[in-house]
PDB file of C-alpha atoms and ligand atoms in Angstrom:
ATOM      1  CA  UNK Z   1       0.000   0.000   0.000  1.00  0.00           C
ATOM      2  CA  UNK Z   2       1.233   3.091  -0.543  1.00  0.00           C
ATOM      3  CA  UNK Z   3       1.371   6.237   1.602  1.00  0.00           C
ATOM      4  CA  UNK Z   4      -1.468   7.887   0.717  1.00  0.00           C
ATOM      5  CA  UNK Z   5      -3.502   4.972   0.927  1.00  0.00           C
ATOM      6  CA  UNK Z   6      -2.178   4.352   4.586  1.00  0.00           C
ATOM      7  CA  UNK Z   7      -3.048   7.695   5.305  1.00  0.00           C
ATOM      8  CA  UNK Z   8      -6.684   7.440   4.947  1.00  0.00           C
ATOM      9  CA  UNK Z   9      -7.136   4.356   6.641  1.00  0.00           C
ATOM     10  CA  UNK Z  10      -5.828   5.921   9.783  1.00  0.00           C
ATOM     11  CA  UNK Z  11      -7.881   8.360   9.150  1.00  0.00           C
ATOM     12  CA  UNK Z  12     -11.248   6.566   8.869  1.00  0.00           C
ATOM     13  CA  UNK Z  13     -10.562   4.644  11.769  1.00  0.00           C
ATOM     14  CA  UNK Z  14     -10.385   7.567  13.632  1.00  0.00           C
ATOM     15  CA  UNK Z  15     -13.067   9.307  12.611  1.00  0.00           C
ATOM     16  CA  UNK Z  16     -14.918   6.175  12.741  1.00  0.00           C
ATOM     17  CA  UNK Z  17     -13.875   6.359  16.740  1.00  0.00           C
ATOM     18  CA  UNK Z  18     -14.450   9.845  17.323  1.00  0.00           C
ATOM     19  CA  UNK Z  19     -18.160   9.525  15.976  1.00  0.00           C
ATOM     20  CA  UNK Z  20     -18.821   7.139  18.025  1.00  0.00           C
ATOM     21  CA  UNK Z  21     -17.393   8.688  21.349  1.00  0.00           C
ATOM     22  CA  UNK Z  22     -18.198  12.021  21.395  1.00  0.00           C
ATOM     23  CA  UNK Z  23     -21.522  13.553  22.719  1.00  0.00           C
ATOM     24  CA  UNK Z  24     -21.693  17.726  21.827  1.00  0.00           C
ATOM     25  CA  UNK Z  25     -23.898  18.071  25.233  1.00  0.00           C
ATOM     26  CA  UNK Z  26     -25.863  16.545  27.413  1.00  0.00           C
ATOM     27  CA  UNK Z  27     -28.687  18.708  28.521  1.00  0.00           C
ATOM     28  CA  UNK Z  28     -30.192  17.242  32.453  1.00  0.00           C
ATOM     29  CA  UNK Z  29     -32.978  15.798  32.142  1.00  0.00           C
ATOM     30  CA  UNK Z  30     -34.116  16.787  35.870  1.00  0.00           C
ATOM     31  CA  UNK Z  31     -36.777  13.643  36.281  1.00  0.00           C
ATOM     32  CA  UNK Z  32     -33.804  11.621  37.247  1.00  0.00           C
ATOM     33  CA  UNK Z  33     -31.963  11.595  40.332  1.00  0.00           C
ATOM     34  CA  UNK Z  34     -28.473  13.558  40.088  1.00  0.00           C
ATOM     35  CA  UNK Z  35     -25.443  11.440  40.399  1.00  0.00           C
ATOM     36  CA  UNK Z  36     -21.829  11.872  40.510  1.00  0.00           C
ATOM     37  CA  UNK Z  37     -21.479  12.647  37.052  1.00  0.00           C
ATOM     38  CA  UNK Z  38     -24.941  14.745  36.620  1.00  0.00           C
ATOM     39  CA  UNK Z  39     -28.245  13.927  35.289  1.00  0.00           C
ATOM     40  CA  UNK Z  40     -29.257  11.686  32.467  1.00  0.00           C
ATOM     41  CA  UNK Z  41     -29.163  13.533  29.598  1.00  0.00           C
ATOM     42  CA  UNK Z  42     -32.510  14.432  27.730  1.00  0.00           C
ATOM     43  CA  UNK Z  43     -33.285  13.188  24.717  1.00  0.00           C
ATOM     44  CA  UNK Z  44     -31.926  15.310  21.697  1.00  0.00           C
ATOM     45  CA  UNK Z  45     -34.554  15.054  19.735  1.00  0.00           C
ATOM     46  CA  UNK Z  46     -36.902  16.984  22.521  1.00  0.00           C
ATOM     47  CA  UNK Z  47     -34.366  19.923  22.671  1.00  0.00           C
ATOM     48  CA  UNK Z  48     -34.543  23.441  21.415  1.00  0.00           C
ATOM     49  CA  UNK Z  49     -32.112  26.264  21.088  1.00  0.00           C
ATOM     50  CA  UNK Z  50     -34.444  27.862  24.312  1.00  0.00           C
ATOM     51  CA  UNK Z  51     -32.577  24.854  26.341  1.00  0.00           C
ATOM     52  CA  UNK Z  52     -29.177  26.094  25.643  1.00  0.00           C
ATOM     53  CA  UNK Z  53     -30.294  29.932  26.923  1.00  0.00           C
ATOM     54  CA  UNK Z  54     -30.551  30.957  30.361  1.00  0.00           C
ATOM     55  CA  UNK Z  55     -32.546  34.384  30.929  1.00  0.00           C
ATOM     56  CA  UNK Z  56     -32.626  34.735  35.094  1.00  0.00           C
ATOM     57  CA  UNK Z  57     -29.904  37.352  35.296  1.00  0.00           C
ATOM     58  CA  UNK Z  58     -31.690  40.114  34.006  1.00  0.00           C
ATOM     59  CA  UNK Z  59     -33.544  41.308  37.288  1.00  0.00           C
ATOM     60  CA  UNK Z  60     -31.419  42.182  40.488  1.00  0.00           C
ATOM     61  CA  UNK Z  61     -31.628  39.555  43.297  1.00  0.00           C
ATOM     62  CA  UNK Z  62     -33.918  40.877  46.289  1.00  0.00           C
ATOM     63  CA  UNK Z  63     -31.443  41.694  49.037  1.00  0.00           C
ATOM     64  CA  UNK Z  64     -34.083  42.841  51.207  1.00  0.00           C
ATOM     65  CA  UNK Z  65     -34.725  39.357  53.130  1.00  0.00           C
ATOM     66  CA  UNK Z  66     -31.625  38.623  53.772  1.00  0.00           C
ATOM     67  CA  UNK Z  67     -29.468  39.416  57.230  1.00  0.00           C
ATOM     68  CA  UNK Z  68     -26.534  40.339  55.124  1.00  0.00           C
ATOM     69  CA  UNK Z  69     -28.306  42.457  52.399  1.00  0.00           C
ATOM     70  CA  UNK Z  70     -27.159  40.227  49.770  1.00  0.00           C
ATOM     71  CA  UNK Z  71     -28.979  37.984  46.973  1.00  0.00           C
ATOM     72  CA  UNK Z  72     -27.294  35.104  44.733  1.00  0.00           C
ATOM     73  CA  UNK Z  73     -28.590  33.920  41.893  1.00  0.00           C
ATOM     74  CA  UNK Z  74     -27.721  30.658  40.309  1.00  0.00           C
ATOM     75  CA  UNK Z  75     -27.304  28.927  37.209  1.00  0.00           C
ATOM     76  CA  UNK Z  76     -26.194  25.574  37.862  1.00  0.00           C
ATOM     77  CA  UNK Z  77     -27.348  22.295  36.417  1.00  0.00           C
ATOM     78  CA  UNK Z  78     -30.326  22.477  38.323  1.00  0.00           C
ATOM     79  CA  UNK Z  79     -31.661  25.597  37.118  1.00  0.00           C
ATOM     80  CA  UNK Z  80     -29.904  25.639  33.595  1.00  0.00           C
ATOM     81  CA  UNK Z  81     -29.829  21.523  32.678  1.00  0.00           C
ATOM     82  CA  UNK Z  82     -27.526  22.589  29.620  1.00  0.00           C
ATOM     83  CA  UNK Z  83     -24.860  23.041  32.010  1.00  0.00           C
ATOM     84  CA  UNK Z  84     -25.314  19.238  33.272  1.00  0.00           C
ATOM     85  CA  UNK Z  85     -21.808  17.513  32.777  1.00  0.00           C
ATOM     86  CA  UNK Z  86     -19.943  20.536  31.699  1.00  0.00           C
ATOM     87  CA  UNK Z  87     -17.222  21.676  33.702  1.00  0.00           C
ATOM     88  CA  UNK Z  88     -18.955  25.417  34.142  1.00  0.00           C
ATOM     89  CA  UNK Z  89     -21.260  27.857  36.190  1.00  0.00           C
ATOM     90  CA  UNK Z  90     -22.523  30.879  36.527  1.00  0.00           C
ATOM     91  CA  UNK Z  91     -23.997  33.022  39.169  1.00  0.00           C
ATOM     92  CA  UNK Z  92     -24.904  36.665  39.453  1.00  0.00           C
ATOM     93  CA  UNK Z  93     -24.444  37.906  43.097  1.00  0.00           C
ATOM     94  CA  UNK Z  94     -26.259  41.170  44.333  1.00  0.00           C
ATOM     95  CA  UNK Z  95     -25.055  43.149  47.471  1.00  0.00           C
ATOM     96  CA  UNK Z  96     -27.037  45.942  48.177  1.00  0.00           C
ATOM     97  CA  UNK Z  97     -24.924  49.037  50.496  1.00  0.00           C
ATOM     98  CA  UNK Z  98     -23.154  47.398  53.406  1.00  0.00           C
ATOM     99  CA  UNK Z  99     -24.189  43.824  51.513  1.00  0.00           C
ATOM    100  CA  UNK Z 100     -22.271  40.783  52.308  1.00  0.00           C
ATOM    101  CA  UNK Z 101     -21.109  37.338  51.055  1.00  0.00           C
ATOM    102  CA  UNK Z 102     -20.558  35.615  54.337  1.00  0.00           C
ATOM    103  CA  UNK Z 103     -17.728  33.702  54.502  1.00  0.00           C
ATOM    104  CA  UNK Z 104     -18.285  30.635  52.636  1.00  0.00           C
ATOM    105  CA  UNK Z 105     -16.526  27.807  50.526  1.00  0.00           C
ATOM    106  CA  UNK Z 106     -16.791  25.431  47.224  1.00  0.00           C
ATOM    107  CA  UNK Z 107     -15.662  22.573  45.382  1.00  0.00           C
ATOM    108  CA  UNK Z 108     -15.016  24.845  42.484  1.00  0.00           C
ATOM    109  CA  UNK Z 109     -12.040  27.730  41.274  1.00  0.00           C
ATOM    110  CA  UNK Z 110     -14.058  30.927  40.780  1.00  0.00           C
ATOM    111  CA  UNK Z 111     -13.806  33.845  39.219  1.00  0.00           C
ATOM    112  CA  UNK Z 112     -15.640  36.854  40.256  1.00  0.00           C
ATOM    113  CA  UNK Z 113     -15.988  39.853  38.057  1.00  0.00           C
ATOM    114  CA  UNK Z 114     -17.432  43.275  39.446  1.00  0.00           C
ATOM    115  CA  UNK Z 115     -20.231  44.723  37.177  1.00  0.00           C
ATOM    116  CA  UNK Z 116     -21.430  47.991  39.315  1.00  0.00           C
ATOM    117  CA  UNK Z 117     -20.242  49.143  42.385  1.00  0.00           C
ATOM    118  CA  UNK Z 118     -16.968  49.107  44.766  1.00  0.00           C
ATOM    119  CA  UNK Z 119     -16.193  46.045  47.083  1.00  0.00           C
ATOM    120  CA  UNK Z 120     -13.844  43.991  49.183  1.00  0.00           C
ATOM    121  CA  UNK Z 121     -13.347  40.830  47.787  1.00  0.00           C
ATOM    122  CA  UNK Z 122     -10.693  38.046  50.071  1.00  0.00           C
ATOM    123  CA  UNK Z 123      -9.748  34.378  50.681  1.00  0.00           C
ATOM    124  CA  UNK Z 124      -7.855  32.881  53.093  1.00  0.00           C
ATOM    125  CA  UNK Z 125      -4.912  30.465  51.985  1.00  0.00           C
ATOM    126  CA  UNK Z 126      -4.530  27.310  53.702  1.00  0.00           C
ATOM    127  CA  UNK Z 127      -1.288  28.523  55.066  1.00  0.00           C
ATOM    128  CA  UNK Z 128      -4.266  31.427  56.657  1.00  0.00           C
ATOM    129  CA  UNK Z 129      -2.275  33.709  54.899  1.00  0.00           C
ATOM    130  CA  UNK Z 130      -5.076  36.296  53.380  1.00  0.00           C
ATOM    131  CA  UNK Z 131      -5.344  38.065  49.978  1.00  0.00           C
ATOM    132  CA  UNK Z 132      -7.762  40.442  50.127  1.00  0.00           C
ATOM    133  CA  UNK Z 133      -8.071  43.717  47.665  1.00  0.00           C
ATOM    134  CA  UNK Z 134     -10.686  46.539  46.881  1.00  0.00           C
ATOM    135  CA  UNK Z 135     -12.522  45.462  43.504  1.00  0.00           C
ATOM    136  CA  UNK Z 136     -14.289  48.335  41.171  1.00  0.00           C
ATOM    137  CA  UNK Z 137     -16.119  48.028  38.275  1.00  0.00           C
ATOM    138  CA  UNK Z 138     -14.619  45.797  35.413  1.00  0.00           C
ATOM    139  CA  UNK Z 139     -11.964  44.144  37.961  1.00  0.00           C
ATOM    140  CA  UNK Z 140     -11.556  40.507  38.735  1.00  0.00           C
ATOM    141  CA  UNK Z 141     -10.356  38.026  41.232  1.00  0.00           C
ATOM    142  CA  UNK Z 142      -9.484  34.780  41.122  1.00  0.00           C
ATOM    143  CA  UNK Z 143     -10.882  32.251  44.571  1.00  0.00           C
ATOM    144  CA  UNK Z 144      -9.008  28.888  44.533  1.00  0.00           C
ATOM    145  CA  UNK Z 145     -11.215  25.913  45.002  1.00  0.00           C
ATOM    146  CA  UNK Z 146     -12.560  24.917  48.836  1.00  0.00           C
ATOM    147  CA  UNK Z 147     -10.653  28.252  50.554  1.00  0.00           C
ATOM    148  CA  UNK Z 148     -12.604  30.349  52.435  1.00  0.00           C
ATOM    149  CA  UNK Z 149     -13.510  33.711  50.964  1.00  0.00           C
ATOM    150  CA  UNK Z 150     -16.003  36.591  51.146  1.00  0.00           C
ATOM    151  CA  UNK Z 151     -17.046  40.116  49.695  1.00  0.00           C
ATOM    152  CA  UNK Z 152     -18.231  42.778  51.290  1.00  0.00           C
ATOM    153  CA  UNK Z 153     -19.690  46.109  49.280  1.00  0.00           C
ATOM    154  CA  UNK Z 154     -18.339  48.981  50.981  1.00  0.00           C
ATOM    155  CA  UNK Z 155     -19.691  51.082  48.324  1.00  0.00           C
ATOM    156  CA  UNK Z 156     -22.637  53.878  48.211  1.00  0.00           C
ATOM    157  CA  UNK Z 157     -24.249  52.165  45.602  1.00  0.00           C
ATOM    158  CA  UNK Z 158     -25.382  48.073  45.505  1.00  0.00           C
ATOM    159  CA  UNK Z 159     -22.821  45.947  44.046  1.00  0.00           C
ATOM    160  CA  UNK Z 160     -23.354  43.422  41.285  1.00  0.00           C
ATOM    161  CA  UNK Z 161     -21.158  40.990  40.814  1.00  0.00           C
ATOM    162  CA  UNK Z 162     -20.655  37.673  38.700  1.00  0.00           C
ATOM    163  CA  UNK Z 163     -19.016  34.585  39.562  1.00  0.00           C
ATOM    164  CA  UNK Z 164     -17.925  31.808  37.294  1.00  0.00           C
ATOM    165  CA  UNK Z 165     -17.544  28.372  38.186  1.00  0.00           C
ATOM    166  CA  UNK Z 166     -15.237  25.368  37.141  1.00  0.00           C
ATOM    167  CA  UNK Z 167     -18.496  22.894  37.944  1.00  0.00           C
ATOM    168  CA  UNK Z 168     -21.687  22.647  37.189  1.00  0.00           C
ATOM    169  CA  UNK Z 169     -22.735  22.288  40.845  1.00  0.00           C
ATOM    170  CA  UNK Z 170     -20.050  23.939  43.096  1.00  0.00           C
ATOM    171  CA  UNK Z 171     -22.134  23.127  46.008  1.00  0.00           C
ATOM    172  CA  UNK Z 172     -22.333  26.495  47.725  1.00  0.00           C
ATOM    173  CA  UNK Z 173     -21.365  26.455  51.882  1.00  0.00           C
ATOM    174  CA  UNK Z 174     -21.380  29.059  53.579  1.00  0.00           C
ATOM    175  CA  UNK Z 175     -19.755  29.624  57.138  1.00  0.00           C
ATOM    176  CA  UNK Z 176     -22.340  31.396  59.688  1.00  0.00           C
ATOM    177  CA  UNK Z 177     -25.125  29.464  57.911  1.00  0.00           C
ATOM    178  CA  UNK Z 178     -23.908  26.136  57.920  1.00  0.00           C
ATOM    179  CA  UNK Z 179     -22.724  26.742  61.961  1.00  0.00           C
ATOM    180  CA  UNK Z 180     -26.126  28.002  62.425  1.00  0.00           C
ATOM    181  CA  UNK Z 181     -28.861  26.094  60.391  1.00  0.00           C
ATOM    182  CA  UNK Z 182     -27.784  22.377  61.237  1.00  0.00           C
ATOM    183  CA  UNK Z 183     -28.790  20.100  63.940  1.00  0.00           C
ATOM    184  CA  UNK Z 184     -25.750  19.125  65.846  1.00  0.00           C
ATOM    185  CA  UNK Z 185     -25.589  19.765  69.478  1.00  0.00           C
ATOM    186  CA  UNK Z 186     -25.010  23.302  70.448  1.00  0.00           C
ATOM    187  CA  UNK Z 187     -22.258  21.944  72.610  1.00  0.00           C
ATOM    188  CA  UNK Z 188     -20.270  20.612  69.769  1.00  0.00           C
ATOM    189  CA  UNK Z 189     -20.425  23.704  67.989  1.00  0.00           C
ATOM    190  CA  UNK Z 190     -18.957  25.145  71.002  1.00  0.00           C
ATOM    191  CA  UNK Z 191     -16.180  22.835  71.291  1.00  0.00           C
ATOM    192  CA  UNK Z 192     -15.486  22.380  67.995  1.00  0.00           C
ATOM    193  CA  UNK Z 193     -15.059  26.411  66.937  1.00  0.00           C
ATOM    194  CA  UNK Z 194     -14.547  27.779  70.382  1.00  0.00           C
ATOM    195  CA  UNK Z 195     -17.789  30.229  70.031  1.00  0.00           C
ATOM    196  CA  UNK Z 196     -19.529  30.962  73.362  1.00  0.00           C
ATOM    197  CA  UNK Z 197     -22.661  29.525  74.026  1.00  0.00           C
ATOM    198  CA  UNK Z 198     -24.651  32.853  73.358  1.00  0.00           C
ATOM    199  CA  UNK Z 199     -22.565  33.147  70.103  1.00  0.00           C
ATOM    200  CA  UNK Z 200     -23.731  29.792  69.338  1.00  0.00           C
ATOM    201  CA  UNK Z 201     -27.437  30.185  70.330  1.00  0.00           C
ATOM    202  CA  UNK Z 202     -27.740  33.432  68.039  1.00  0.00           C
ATOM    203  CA  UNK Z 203     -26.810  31.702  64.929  1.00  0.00           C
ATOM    204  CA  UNK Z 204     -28.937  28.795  65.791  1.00  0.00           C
ATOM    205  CA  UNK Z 205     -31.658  31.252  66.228  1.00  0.00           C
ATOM    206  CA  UNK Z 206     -30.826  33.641  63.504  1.00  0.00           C
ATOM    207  CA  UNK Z 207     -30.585  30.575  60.931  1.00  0.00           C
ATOM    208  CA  UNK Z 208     -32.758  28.234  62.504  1.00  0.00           C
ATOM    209  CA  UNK Z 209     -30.759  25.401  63.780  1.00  0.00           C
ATOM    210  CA  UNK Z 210     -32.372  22.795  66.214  1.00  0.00           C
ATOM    211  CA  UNK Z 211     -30.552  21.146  69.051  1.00  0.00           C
TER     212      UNK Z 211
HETATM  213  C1  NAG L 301     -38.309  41.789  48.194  1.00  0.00           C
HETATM  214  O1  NAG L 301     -38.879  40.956  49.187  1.00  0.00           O
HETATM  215  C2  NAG L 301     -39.694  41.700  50.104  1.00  0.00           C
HETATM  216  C3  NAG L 301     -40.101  40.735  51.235  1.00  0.00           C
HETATM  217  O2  NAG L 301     -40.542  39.494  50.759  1.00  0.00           O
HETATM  218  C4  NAG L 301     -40.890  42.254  49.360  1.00  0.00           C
HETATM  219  O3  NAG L 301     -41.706  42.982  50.262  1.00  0.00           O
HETATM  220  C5  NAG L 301     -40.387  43.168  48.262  1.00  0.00           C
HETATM  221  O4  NAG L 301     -41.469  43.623  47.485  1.00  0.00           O
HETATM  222  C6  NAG L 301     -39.395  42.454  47.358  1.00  0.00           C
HETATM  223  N1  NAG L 301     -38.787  43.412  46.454  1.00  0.00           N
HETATM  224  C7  NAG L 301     -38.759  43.214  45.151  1.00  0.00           C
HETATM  225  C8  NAG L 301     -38.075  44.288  44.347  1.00  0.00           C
HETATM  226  O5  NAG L 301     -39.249  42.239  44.614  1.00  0.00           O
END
């Protein structure tokens, strides 16, 4: 055989392999339980090009509910199935004056970018050596995966920020709220973090713990 002829053998083969390994998407098909890897995906043939668009960022958040004056909005593979098994999310975070991002962690790099306003944005290294820096419009941080970070909007104005996501479900924790809504025993808490027991009882009561 000669060259040529070699050539696009190799060549059929693998395309012959790539056809029949690669899937362009697979949009969640939310009436399945979620697993390690995502949803099901949805059958193709049922999709549109409204599946692949996500329209819940155009509103602000309502800040006004919340103890730290701050809304998030997500679009994760929950509320946007297109982003089911890709390696991407996207959320739109509002802080109104004096708004807050508690303290808070994920199993996902982010990026945050600021769209109005003036804010602190830190994390805290494992070594608990803290970066921390004020943010204006059009600037951007970078928050390595599971550290602790936060932003604050020390603005006059509320803040809108958005955060990208290396997962489709970065699985959001955040500090005060996780200390406060669960139902260990208060007493735990207290050894295990060193908060006094009043310290302890107003985050159970502010975020509705039992126990
Ligand atoms: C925000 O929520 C509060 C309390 O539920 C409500 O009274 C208010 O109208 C909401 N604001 C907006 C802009 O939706």
């Amino acid at each position: 055989m000669d060259q040529p002829m070699i050539f696009l053998m190799m060549l059929s083969i693998l395309l012959s392999f790539s056809s029949a390994s690669v899937v362009d998407f697979c949009v969640a098909d939310l009436n399945y339980p979620v697993g390690p890897a995502g949803f099901p995906c949805k059958n193709p043939a049922t999709l549109t090009s409204n599946d692949f668009v996500f329209s819940g960022f155009s509103v602000a958040g309502n800040t006004s509910n919340s103890i730290f004056k701050s809304a998030i909005t997500k679009a994760n593979h929950h509320t946007f199935p297109a982003l089911n098994g890709l390696g991407i999310s996207i959320s739109r975070l509002d802080l109104a004056v004096g708004g807050i991002a508690p303290l808070h962690t994920h199993r996902a790099d982010e990026m945050v970018l600021v769209i109005e306003g003036t804010i602190i944005s830190g994390f805290i290294a494992s070594d608990n050596t803290a970066y921390y820096k004020t943010m204006n419009k059009g600037d951007i941080m970078i928050l390595p995966q599971s550290l602790l970070h936060f932003q604050i909007n020390i603005g006059d104005i509320p803040a809108v920020l958005f955060v990208s996501l290396n997962s489709p479900s970065p699985g959001f924790q955040f500090l005060p709220l996780s200390l406060g809504s669960n139902n260990l025993p208060s007493e735990i808490i207290e050894k295990t973090t060193l908060l006094d027991p009043q310290q302890v009882k107003k985050l159970k009561n502010v975020f509705r713990g039992t126990n």
